[in-house]
Amino acid sequence: MDRHKQMELLRLLEEDSKLEAAQLGKMLAEPAEVVEQAIAALEEEKVIVKYPALINWERVDDHPYVNAMIDVKVTPKRDVGFDEVAERICRFPEVKAVYLMSGASYDLSVVLEGKTMREVASFVSQKLATLDSVVSTATHFILKRYKHDGIQLEDRDEDRRMVVTP
């Protein structure tokens, strides 16, 4: 499969990972076997890492978690920069994502999930802030998600108000 079709395959899978090889083959004008081989190779190369479902947890009545974004100011270490502390932070099971940032007053952005705000605060004060290279943290609790991974989570009714002009 050529590079252009491989990129299109990745876009299609990112949009809907439940598409079958036969469907993808028709969209790409390739046999299903070629698509299956391309997907297997992309999985082997760790280009395709996982096939996740996007869940709108706000519609689940008893979802017991809170999410937070934590800005972390770090002193980079010689020869390893930010990588060493980022890798240590990644090892915590509560941590869902870690990003190295530019143009901000902090270095790392950490996305965290906990059962309560107190649990998140405890993680920050007892585990994250105590790491050697961490200089400071700022915690922001996510109150509501409107859009995630390009998907709008709320179906808003169309605005039916009359337009009034002076």
Short mmCIF file of C-alpha atoms in Angstrom, two decimals:
data_model
loop_
_atom_site.label_atom_id
_atom_site.label_comp_id
_atom_site.label_asym_id
_atom_site.label_seq_id
_atom_site.Cartn_x
_atom_site.Cartn_y
_atom_site.Cartn_z
CA MET A 1 0.00 0.00 0.00
CA ASP A 2 1.46 3.38 -0.95
CA ARG A 3 2.12 6.11 1.62
CA HIS A 4 -0.86 8.24 0.55
CA LYS A 5 -3.32 5.37 1.01
CA GLN A 6 -1.68 4.41 4.29
CA MET A 7 -2.25 7.95 5.60
CA GLU A 8 -5.88 7.80 4.45
CA LEU A 9 -6.25 4.41 6.18
CA LEU A 10 -4.99 5.94 9.42
CA ARG A 11 -7.44 8.85 9.10
CA LEU A 12 -10.34 6.47 8.48
CA LEU A 13 -9.42 4.28 11.48
CA GLU A 14 -9.02 7.35 13.67
CA GLU A 15 -12.51 8.46 12.68
CA ASP A 16 -14.11 5.03 13.14
CA SER A 17 -11.98 2.16 14.40
CA LYS A 18 -14.87 -0.29 13.99
CA LEU A 19 -14.65 -0.22 10.19
CA GLU A 20 -13.87 -3.68 8.84
CA ALA A 21 -11.09 -4.45 6.37
CA ALA A 22 -13.61 -5.06 3.57
CA GLN A 23 -15.21 -1.63 4.11
CA LEU A 24 -11.82 0.06 4.33
CA GLY A 25 -10.71 -1.76 1.19
CA LYS A 26 -13.66 -0.37 -0.77
CA MET A 27 -12.96 3.15 0.49
CA LEU A 28 -9.28 2.87 -0.45
CA ALA A 29 -9.76 0.84 -3.65
CA GLU A 30 -7.58 -1.93 -2.21
CA PRO A 31 -8.31 -5.63 -1.51
CA ALA A 32 -9.30 -6.43 2.08
CA GLU A 33 -6.18 -8.61 2.45
CA VAL A 34 -3.91 -5.67 1.61
CA VAL A 35 -5.73 -3.53 4.19
CA GLU A 36 -5.37 -6.26 6.84
CA GLN A 37 -1.64 -6.55 6.11
CA ALA A 38 -1.22 -2.76 6.30
CA ILE A 39 -3.07 -2.61 9.64
CA ALA A 40 -0.99 -5.48 11.03
CA ALA A 41 2.22 -3.72 9.98
CA LEU A 42 1.06 -0.42 11.53
CA GLU A 43 0.22 -2.23 14.78
CA GLU A 44 3.61 -3.95 14.77
CA GLU A 45 5.36 -0.58 14.26
CA LYS A 46 3.29 0.91 17.14
CA VAL A 47 1.78 3.50 14.79
CA ILE A 48 -1.63 2.10 15.72
CA VAL A 49 -1.43 1.77 19.48
CA LYS A 50 -5.01 1.12 20.60
CA TYR A 51 -8.62 1.15 19.41
CA PRO A 52 -10.41 3.18 22.08
CA ALA A 53 -14.08 3.99 22.51
CA LEU A 54 -14.96 7.57 23.41
CA ILE A 55 -17.37 7.51 26.37
CA ASN A 56 -19.38 10.54 27.43
CA TRP A 57 -19.17 9.83 31.16
CA GLU A 58 -21.44 12.76 32.01
CA ARG A 59 -24.33 10.67 30.69
CA VAL A 60 -23.53 7.82 33.09
CA ASP A 61 -25.34 8.48 36.37
CA ASP A 62 -22.92 6.83 38.78
CA HIS A 63 -19.56 7.67 37.18
CA PRO A 64 -17.38 8.04 40.28
CA TYR A 65 -14.41 9.97 38.88
CA VAL A 66 -13.15 13.53 38.63
CA ASN A 67 -10.59 14.66 36.09
CA ALA A 68 -7.93 17.30 36.52
CA MET A 69 -5.25 18.96 34.46
CA ILE A 70 -2.11 19.76 36.41
CA ASP A 71 0.46 22.29 35.26
CA VAL A 72 3.88 21.15 36.45
CA LYS A 73 6.96 23.39 36.53
CA VAL A 74 10.09 21.23 36.35
CA THR A 75 13.84 21.74 36.59
CA PRO A 76 15.27 19.72 33.69
CA LYS A 77 18.23 17.45 34.40
CA ARG A 78 21.47 17.49 32.46
CA ASP A 79 21.57 15.04 29.53
CA VAL A 80 17.94 13.87 30.00
CA GLY A 81 16.02 17.15 30.06
CA PHE A 82 12.36 16.66 30.95
CA ASP A 83 12.18 13.03 29.85
CA GLU A 84 13.24 11.44 33.14
CA VAL A 85 10.64 13.20 35.30
CA ALA A 86 7.96 12.77 32.60
CA GLU A 87 8.61 9.03 32.53
CA ARG A 88 8.35 8.84 36.34
CA ILE A 89 5.03 10.70 36.24
CA CYS A 90 3.75 8.36 33.50
CA ARG A 91 4.21 5.36 35.80
CA PHE A 92 1.46 6.48 38.20
CA PRO A 93 -1.79 4.63 37.35
CA GLU A 94 -3.88 7.74 38.12
CA VAL A 95 -2.13 9.62 35.31
CA LYS A 96 -3.95 9.41 31.97
CA ALA A 97 -1.68 11.66 29.87
CA VAL A 98 1.53 13.70 30.12
CA TYR A 99 2.50 16.42 27.64
CA LEU A 100 5.64 18.56 27.29
CA MET A 101 4.42 22.12 26.67
CA SER A 102 5.86 25.20 25.02
CA GLY A 103 4.92 28.83 25.36
CA ALA A 104 3.47 28.35 28.84
CA SER A 105 4.63 29.22 32.34
CA TYR A 106 4.88 25.49 33.09
CA ASP A 107 6.70 22.59 31.44
CA LEU A 108 4.46 19.52 31.71
CA SER A 109 0.71 19.17 31.53
CA VAL A 110 -0.58 16.12 33.39
CA VAL A 111 -4.11 14.75 32.95
CA LEU A 112 -5.23 12.85 36.01
CA GLU A 113 -8.27 10.84 37.09
CA GLY A 114 -9.29 10.30 40.71
CA LYS A 115 -12.35 9.24 42.67
CA THR A 116 -12.68 12.56 44.51
CA MET A 117 -11.16 16.03 44.48
CA ARG A 118 -9.48 15.13 47.75
CA GLU A 119 -7.86 12.08 46.16
CA VAL A 120 -6.51 14.24 43.32
CA ALA A 121 -5.23 16.83 45.81
CA SER A 122 -3.57 14.06 47.82
CA PHE A 123 -1.88 12.69 44.69
CA VAL A 124 -0.55 16.13 43.81
CA SER A 125 0.73 16.94 47.30
CA GLN A 126 2.10 13.52 48.28
CA LYS A 127 3.29 11.99 45.01
CA LEU A 128 3.71 14.59 42.28
CA ALA A 129 5.01 17.64 44.16
CA THR A 130 7.53 15.54 46.06
CA LEU A 131 9.39 14.38 42.94
CA ASP A 132 12.96 15.74 42.81
CA SER A 133 12.67 17.91 39.70
CA VAL A 134 9.18 19.31 40.38
CA VAL A 135 9.34 22.99 41.32
CA SER A 136 5.61 23.81 41.47
CA THR A 137 2.16 22.61 40.41
CA ALA A 138 -1.22 24.18 39.62
CA THR A 139 -4.29 21.95 39.56
CA HIS A 140 -7.33 22.63 37.37
CA PHE A 141 -10.41 20.44 37.78
CA ILE A 142 -12.35 19.65 34.61
CA LEU A 143 -15.95 20.59 35.26
CA LYS A 144 -17.44 19.63 31.89
CA ARG A 145 -16.19 18.31 28.57
CA TYR A 146 -17.78 19.88 25.51
CA LYS A 147 -15.55 18.35 22.85
CA HIS A 148 -12.98 15.55 23.06
CA ASP A 149 -10.80 14.08 20.31
CA GLY A 150 -12.69 16.11 17.70
CA ILE A 151 -16.10 14.84 18.83
CA GLN A 152 -18.68 17.25 20.26
CA LEU A 153 -20.18 15.52 23.29
CA GLU A 154 -23.33 17.60 23.71
CA ASP A 155 -26.11 17.55 21.13
CA ARG A 156 -27.40 21.06 21.38
CA ASP A 157 -30.87 21.74 20.09
CA GLU A 158 -30.91 24.20 17.23
CA ASP A 159 -31.47 27.77 18.39
CA ARG A 160 -35.09 28.48 17.51
CA ARG A 161 -35.24 32.06 18.69
CA MET A 162 -36.42 34.68 16.23
CA VAL A 163 -33.77 36.99 14.91
CA VAL A 164 -34.57 40.54 15.94
CA THR A 165 -32.80 43.39 14.24
CA PRO A 166 -33.08 47.08 15.08
#
